[in-house]
Tab-separated table of C-alpha atoms and ligand atoms in Angstrom:
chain	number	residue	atom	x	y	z
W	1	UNK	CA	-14.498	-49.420	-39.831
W	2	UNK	CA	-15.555	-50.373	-36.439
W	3	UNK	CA	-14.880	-53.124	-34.880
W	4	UNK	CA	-16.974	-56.330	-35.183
W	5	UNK	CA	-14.153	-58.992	-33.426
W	6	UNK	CA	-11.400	-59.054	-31.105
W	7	UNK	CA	-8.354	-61.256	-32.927
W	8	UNK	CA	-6.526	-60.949	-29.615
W	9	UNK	CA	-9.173	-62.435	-27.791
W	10	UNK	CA	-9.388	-65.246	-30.066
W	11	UNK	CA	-5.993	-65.660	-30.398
W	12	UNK	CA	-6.055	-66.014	-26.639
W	13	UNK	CA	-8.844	-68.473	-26.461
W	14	UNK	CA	-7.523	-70.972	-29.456
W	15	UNK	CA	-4.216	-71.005	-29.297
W	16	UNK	CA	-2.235	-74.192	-28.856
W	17	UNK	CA	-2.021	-75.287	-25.222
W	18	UNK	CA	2.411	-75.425	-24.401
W	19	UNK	CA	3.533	-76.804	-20.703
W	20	UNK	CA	4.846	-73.629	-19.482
W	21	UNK	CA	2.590	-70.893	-20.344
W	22	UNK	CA	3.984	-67.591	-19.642
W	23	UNK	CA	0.818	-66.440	-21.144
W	24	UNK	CA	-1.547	-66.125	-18.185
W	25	UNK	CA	-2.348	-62.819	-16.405
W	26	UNK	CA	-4.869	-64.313	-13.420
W	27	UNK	CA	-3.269	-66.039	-10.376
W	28	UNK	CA	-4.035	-69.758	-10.429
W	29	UNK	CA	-7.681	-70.959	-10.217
W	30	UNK	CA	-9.405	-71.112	-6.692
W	31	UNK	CA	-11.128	-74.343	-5.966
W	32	UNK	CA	-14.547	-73.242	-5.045
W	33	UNK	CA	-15.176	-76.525	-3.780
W	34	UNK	CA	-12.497	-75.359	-0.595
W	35	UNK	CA	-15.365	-73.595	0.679
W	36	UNK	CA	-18.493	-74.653	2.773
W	37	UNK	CA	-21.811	-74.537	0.174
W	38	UNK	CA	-24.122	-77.391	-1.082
W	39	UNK	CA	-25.894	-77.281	-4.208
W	40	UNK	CA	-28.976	-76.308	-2.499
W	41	UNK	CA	-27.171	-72.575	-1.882
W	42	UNK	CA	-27.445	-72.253	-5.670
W	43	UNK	CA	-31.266	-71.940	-5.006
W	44	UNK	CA	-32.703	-70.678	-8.718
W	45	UNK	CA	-35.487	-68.095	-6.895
W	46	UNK	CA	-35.519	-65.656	-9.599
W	47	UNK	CA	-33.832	-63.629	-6.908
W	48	UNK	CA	-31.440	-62.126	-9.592
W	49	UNK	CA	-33.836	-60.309	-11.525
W	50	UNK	CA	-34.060	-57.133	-10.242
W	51	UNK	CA	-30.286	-56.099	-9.483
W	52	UNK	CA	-29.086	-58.950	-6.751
W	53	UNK	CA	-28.632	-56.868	-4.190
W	54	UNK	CA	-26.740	-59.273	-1.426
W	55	UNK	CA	-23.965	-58.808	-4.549
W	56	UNK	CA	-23.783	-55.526	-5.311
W	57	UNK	CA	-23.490	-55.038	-1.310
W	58	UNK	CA	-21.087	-57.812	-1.099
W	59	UNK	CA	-19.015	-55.370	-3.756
W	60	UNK	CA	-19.846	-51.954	-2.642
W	61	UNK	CA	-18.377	-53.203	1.255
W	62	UNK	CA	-15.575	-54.324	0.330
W	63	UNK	CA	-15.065	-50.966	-2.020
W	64	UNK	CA	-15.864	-48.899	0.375
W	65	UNK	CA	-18.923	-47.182	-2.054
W	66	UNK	CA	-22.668	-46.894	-1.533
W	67	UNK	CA	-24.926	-49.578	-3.140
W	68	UNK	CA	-26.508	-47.389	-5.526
W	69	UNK	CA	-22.937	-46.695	-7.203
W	70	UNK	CA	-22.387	-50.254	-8.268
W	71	UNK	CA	-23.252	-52.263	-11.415
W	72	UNK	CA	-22.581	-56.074	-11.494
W	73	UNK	CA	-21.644	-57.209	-15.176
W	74	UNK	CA	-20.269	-59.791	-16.917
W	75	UNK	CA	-16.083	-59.755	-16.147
W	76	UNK	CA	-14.565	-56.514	-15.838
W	77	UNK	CA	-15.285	-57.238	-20.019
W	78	UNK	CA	-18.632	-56.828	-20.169
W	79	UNK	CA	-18.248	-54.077	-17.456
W	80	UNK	CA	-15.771	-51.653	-19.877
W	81	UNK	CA	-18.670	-52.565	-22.473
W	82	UNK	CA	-21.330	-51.440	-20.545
W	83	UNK	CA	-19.525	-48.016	-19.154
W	84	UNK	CA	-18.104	-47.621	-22.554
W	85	UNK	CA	-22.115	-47.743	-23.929
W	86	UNK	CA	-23.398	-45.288	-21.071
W	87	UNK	CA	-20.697	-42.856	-21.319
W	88	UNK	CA	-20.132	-42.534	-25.311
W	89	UNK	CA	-22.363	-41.917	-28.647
W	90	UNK	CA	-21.258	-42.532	-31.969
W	91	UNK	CA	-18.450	-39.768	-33.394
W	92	UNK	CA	-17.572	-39.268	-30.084
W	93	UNK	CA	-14.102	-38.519	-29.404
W	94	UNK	CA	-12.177	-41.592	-26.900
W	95	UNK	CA	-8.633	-40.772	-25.668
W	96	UNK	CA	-7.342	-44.498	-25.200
W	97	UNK	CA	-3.535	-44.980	-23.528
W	98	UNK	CA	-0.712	-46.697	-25.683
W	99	UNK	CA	-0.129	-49.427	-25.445
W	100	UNK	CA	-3.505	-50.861	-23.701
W	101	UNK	CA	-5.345	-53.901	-23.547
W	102	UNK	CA	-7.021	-54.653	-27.392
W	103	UNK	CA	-10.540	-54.800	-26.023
W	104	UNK	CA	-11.147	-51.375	-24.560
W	105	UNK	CA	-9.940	-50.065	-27.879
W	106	UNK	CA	-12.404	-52.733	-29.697
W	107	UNK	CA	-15.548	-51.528	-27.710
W	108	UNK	CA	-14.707	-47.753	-27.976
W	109	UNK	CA	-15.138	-48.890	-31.673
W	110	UNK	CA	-17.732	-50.854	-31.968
W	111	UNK	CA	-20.049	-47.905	-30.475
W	112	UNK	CA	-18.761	-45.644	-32.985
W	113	UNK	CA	-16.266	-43.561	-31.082
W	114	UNK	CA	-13.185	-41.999	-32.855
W	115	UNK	CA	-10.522	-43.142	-30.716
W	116	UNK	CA	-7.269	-41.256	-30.161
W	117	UNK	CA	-4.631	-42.083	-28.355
W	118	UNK	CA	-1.498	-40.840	-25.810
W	119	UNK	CA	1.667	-42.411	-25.193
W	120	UNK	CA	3.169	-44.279	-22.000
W	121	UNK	CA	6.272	-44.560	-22.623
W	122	UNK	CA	8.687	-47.371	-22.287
W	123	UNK	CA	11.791	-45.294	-21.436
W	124	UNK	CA	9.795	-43.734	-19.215
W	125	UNK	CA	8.813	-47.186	-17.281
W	126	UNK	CA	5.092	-46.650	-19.007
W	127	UNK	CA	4.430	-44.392	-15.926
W	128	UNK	CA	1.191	-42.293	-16.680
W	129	UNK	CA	1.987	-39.022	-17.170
W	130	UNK	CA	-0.941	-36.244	-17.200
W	131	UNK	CA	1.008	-33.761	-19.385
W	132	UNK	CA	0.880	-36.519	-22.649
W	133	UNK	CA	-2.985	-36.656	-21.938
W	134	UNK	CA	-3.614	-33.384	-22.055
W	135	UNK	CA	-1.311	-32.366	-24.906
W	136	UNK	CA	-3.747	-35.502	-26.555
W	137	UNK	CA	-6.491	-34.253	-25.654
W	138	UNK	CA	-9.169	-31.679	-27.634
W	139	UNK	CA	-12.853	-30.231	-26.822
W	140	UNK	CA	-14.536	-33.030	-28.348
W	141	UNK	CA	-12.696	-35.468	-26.015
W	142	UNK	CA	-15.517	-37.026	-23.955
W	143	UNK	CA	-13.828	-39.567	-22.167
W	144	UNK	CA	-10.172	-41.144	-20.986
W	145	UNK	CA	-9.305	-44.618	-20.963
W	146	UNK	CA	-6.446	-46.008	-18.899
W	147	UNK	CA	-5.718	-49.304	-17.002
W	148	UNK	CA	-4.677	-49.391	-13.826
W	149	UNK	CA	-2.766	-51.341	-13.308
W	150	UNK	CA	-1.332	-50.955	-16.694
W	151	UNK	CA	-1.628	-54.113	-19.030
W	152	UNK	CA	1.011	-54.536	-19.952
W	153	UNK	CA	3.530	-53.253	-18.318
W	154	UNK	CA	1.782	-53.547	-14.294
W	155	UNK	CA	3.222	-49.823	-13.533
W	156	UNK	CA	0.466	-48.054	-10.756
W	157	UNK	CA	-0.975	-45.061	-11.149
W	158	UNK	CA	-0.834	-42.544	-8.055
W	159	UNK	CA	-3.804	-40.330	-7.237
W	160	UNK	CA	-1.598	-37.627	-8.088
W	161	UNK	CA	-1.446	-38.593	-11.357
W	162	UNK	CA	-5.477	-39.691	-12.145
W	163	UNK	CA	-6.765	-36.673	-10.345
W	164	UNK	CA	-4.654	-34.244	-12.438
W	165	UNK	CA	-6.107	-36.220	-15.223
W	166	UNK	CA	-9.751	-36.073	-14.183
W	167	UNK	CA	-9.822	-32.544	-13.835
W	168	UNK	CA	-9.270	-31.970	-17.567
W	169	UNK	CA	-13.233	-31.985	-18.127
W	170	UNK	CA	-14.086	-35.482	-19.770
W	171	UNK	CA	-14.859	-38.693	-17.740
W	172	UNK	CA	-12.211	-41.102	-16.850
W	173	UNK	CA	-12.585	-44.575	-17.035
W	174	UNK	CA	-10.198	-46.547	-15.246
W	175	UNK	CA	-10.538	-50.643	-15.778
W	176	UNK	CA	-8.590	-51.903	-12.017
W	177	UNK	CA	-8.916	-55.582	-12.794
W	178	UNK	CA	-5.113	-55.723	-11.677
W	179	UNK	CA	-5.313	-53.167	-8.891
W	180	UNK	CA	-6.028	-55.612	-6.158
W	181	UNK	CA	-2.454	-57.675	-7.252
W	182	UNK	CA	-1.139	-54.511	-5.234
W	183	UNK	CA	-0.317	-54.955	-1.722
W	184	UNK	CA	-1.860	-53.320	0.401
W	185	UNK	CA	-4.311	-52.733	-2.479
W	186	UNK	CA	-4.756	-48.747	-3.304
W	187	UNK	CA	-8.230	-47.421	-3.159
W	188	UNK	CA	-10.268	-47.511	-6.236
W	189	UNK	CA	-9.954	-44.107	-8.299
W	190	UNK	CA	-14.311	-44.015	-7.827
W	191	UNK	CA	-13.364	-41.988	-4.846
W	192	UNK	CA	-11.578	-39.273	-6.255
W	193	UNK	CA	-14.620	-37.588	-7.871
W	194	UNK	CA	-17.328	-37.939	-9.597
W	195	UNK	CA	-15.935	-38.215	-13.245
W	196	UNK	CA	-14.214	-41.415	-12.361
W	197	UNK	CA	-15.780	-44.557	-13.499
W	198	UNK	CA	-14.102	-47.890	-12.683
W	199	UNK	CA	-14.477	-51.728	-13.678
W	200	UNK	CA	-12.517	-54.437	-11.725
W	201	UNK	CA	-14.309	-57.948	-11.117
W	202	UNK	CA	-13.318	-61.411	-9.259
W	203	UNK	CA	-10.828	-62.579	-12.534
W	204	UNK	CA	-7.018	-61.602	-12.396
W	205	UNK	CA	-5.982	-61.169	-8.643
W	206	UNK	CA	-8.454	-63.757	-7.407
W	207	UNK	CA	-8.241	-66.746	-9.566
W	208	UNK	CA	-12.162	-66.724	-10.155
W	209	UNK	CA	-12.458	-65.875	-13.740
W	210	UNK	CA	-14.885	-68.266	-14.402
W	211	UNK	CA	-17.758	-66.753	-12.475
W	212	UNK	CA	-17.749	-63.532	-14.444
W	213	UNK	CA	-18.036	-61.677	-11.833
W	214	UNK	CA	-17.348	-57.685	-12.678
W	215	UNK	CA	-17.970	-54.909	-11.429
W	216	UNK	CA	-18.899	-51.044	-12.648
W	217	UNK	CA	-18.208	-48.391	-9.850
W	218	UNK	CA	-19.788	-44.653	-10.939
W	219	UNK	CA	-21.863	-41.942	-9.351
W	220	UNK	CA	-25.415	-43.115	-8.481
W	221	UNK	CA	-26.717	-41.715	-11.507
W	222	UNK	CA	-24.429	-42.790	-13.886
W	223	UNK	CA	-24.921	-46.054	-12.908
W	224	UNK	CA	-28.538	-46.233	-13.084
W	225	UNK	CA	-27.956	-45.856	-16.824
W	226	UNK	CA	-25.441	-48.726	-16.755
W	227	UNK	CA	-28.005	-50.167	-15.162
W	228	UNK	CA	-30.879	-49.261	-18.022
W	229	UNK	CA	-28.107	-50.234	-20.914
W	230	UNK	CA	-27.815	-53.716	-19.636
W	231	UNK	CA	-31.260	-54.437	-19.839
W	232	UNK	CA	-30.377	-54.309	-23.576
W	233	UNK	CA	-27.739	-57.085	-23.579
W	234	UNK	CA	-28.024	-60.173	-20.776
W	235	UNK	CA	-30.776	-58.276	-18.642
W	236	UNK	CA	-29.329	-60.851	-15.699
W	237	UNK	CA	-26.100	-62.845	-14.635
W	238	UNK	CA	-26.542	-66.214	-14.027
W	239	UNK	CA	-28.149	-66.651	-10.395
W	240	UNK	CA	-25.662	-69.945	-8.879
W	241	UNK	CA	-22.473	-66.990	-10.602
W	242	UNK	CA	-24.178	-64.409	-8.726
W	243	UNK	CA	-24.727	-66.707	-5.244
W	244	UNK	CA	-20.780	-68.167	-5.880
W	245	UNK	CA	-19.492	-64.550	-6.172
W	246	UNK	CA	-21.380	-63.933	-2.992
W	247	UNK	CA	-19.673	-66.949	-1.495
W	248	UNK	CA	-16.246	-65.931	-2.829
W	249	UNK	CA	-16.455	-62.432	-0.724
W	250	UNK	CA	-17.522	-63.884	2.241
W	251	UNK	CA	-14.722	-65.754	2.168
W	252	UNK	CA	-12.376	-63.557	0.792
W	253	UNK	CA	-9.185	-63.913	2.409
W	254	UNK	CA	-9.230	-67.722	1.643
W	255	UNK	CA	-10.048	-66.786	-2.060
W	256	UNK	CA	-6.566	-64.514	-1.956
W	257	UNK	CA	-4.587	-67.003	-0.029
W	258	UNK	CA	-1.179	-66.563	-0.768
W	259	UNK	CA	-1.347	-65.592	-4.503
W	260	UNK	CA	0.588	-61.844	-2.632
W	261	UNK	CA	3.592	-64.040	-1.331
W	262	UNK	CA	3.307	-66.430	-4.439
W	263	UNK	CA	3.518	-63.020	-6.756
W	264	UNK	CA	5.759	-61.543	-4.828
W	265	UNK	CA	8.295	-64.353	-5.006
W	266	UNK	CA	7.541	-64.602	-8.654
W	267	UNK	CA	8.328	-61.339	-9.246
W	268	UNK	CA	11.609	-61.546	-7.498
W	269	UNK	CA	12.729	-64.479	-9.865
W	270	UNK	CA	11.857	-62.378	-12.958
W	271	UNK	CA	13.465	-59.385	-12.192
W	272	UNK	CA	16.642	-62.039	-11.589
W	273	UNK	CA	16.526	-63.418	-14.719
W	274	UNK	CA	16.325	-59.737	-16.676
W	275	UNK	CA	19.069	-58.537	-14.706
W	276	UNK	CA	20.966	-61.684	-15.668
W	277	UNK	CA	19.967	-60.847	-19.529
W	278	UNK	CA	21.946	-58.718	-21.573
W	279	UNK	CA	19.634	-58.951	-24.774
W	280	UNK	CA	16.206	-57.261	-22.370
W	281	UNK	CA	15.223	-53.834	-21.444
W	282	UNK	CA	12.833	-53.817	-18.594
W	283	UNK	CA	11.995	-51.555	-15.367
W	284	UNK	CA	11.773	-53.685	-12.242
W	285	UNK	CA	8.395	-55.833	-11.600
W	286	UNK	CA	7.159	-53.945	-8.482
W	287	UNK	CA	3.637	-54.794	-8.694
W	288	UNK	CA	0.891	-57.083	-10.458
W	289	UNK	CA	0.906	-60.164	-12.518
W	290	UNK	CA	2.554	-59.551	-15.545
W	291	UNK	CA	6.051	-57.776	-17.089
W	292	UNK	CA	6.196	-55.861	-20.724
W	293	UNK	CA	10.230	-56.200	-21.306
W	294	UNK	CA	11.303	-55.229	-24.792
W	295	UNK	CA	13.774	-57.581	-26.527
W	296	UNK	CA	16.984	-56.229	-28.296
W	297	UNK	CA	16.245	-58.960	-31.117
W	298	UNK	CA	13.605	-57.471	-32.404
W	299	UNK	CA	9.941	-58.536	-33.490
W	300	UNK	CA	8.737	-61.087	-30.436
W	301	UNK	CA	6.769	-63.308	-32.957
W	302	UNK	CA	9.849	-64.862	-33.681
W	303	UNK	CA	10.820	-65.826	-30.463
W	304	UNK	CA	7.234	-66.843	-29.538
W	305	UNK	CA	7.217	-69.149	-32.429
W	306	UNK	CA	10.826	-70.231	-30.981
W	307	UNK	CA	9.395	-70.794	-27.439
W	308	UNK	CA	6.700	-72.824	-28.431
W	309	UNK	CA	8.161	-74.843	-31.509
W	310	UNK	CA	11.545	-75.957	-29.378
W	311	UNK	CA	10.438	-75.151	-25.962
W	312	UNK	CA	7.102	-75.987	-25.214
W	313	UNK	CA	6.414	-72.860	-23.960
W	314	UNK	CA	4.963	-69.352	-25.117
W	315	UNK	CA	4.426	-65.305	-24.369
W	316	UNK	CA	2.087	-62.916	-25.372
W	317	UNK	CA	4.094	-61.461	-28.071
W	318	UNK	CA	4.297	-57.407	-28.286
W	319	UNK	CA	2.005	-57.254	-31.693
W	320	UNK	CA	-0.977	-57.884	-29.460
W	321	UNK	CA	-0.385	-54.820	-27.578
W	322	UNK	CA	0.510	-52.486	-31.019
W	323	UNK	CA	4.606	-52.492	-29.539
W	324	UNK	CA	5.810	-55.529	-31.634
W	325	UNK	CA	9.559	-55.413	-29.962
W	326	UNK	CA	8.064	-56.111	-26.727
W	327	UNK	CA	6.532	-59.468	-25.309
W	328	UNK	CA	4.515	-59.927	-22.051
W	329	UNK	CA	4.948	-62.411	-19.491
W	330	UNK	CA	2.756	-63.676	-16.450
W	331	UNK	CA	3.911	-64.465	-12.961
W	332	UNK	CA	0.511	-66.290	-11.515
W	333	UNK	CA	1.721	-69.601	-11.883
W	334	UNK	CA	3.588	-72.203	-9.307
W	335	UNK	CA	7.002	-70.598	-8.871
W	336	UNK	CA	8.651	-74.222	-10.181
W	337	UNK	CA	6.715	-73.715	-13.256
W	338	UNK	CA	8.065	-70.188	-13.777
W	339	UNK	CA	11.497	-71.070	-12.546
W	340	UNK	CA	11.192	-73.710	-15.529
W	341	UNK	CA	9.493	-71.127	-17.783
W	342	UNK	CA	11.980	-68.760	-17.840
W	343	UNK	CA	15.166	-71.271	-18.198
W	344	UNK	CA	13.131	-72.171	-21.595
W	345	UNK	CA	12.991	-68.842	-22.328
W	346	UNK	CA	16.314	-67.866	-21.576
W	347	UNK	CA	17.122	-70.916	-24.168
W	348	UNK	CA	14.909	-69.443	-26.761
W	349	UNK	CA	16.819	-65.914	-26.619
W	350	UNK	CA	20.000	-67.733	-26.614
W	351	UNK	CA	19.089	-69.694	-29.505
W	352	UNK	CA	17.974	-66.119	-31.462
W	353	UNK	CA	21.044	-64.358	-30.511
K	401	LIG	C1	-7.160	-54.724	-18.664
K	401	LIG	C2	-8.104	-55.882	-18.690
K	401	LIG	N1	-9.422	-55.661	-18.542
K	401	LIG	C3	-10.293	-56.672	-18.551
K	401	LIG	C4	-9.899	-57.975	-18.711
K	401	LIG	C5	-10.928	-59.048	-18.713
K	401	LIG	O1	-11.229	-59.447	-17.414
K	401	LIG	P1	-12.519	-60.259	-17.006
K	401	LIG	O2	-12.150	-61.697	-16.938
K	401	LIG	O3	-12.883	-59.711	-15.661
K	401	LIG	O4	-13.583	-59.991	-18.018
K	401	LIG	C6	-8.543	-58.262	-18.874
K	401	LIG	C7	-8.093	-59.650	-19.084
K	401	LIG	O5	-7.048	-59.904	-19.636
K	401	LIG	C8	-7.634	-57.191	-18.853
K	401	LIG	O6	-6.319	-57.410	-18.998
């Protein structure tokens, strides 16, 4: 059956709203109104229709690629949709990482692909290891799906690792919405060959999620057909997105502000309170937004439903990543709303022990 929904997507849109959400995975929202526009700068001149170009510029400077290899798309969502769609035809054979993020595995389905998957391990701090993808892999594979960062966990890739990968003969896609949480950020895989595709967009490290500003980097080719594809779905973005987004890059290092030093700090505090914790298993928070510890208690529902019911607070429990033991937390929030966070949570485990 393919899929026609994403539950974890609507789980993450409905559920009930708690105080301390350890839910998140974007750094807090920028205030576009801290920059210097006027409405007028949202000028509707049907400028948008054929491929905005001041955007895909704005992205292929700051990436370091030519104009011709970028695709603007809808979030770094509609971006894995829109590879996904060029790259794969039904019966096609998808090698997707475990665990991953539920929607590249619900658009590999939806266009018919038979998905199969490799392992990153916990034990092995979910590094990415080439030798499980090719002992995963077969003839028919066509292409290889991997997050980097890794949602969950936020372990990073190396080169190392991806190019061994993309010279096993299939395309790699590699969604890098959390790549730019790295400091300094590590060049997108696009430039280690031509078989690398990669999405990222303006969401997770930036705070700008509501623009829906993403981003497809691929060989010029490639992404003319990304291009041709999307003329079957929303043909345009919204023109004032499109003319924000531009906005946002020009003014890029106040978009960032200190989200680095706030993560950073976050990060710290987290990997205090798991090495205060007797009852979690999880590898130090080097980089990104969000942790993947596994509880000794077992399933994380419980203590979810604990979190929020006593608590006031929640986590993404493991189920929605296929590793039920495990839960994921989020560090982009004020550090006294963390700090607060993870006393509740600590509470919660307490309370389960
Ligand atoms: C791996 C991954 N890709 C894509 C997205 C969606 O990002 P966007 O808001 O850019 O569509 C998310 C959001 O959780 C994600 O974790």
């Amino acid at each position: 059956m393919r899929a026609m929904q994403s539950d974890y997507m609507h789980w993450a849109k409905f559920k009930r709203p708690v105080r301390y959400q350890l839910t998140g995975s974007e750094v807090p929202h920028f205030r576009m109104d801290s920059l210097p526009w006027t409405v007028a700068d949202l000028d509707l001149d049907g400028a948008s229709h054929p491929r905005y170009r001041p955007l895909r510029e704005a992205i292929a400077g700051r990436y370091g690629v030519s104009v011709d290899q970028v695709v603007s798309a809808d979030g770094t969502s509609m971006a894995n949709f829109l590879a996904m769609a060029a790259l794969i035809s039904p019966g096609d054979e998808v090698l997707v990482e475990h665990p991953t993020y539920e929607l590249l595995l619900g658009a590999a389905s939806f266009l018919g692909a038979e998905i199969k998957r490799f392992e990153r391990k916990p034990e092995d701090a979910f590094r990415l290891d080439p030798a499980r993808v090719r002992d995963a892999m077969s003839d028919r594979t066509r292409l290889i799906v991997i997050t980097n960062l890794h949602n969950p966990s936020s372990a990073l890739a190396g080169d190392e690792e991806l190019r061994a990968i993309g010279a096993m003969g299939a395309r790699v896609l590699v969604d890098e919405v959390y790549l730019d949480s790295v400091v300094p950020a590590p060049r997108s895989a696009v430039h280690l060959g031509p078989e690398f595709v990669t999405t990222n967009s303006l969401t997770k490290a930036y705070g700008l999620s509501g623009l829906r500003c993403g981003w497809i980097l691929a060989e010029p080719e490639l992404a003319e057909r990304m291009w041709r594809v999307n003329d079957l779905f929303g043909v345009n973005q919204a023109h004032p997105a499109e003319r924000l987004a531009c906005l946002a890059f020009e003014n890029i290092d106040e978009v960032l502000g200190d989200n680095p030093q706030l993560l950073a700090r976050n990060r710290e505090r987290w990997n205090d309170f798991v090495a205060s914790r007797d009852d979690l298993d999880s590898m130090p928070a080097e980089h990104g937004i969000t942790a993947f510890p596994r509880w000794r208690g077992g399933n994380t529902e419980q203590l979810d439903s604990v979190l929020r019911e006593r608590y006031d607070a929640s986590v993404v429990a493991g189920r929605w990543f296929e590793m039920p033991e495990h839960f994921r937390v989020g560090f982009g929030i004020p550090t006294a709303d963390l700090d607060e966070g993870l006393n509740r949570l600590g509470s919660a485990l307490d309370d389960l022990k």
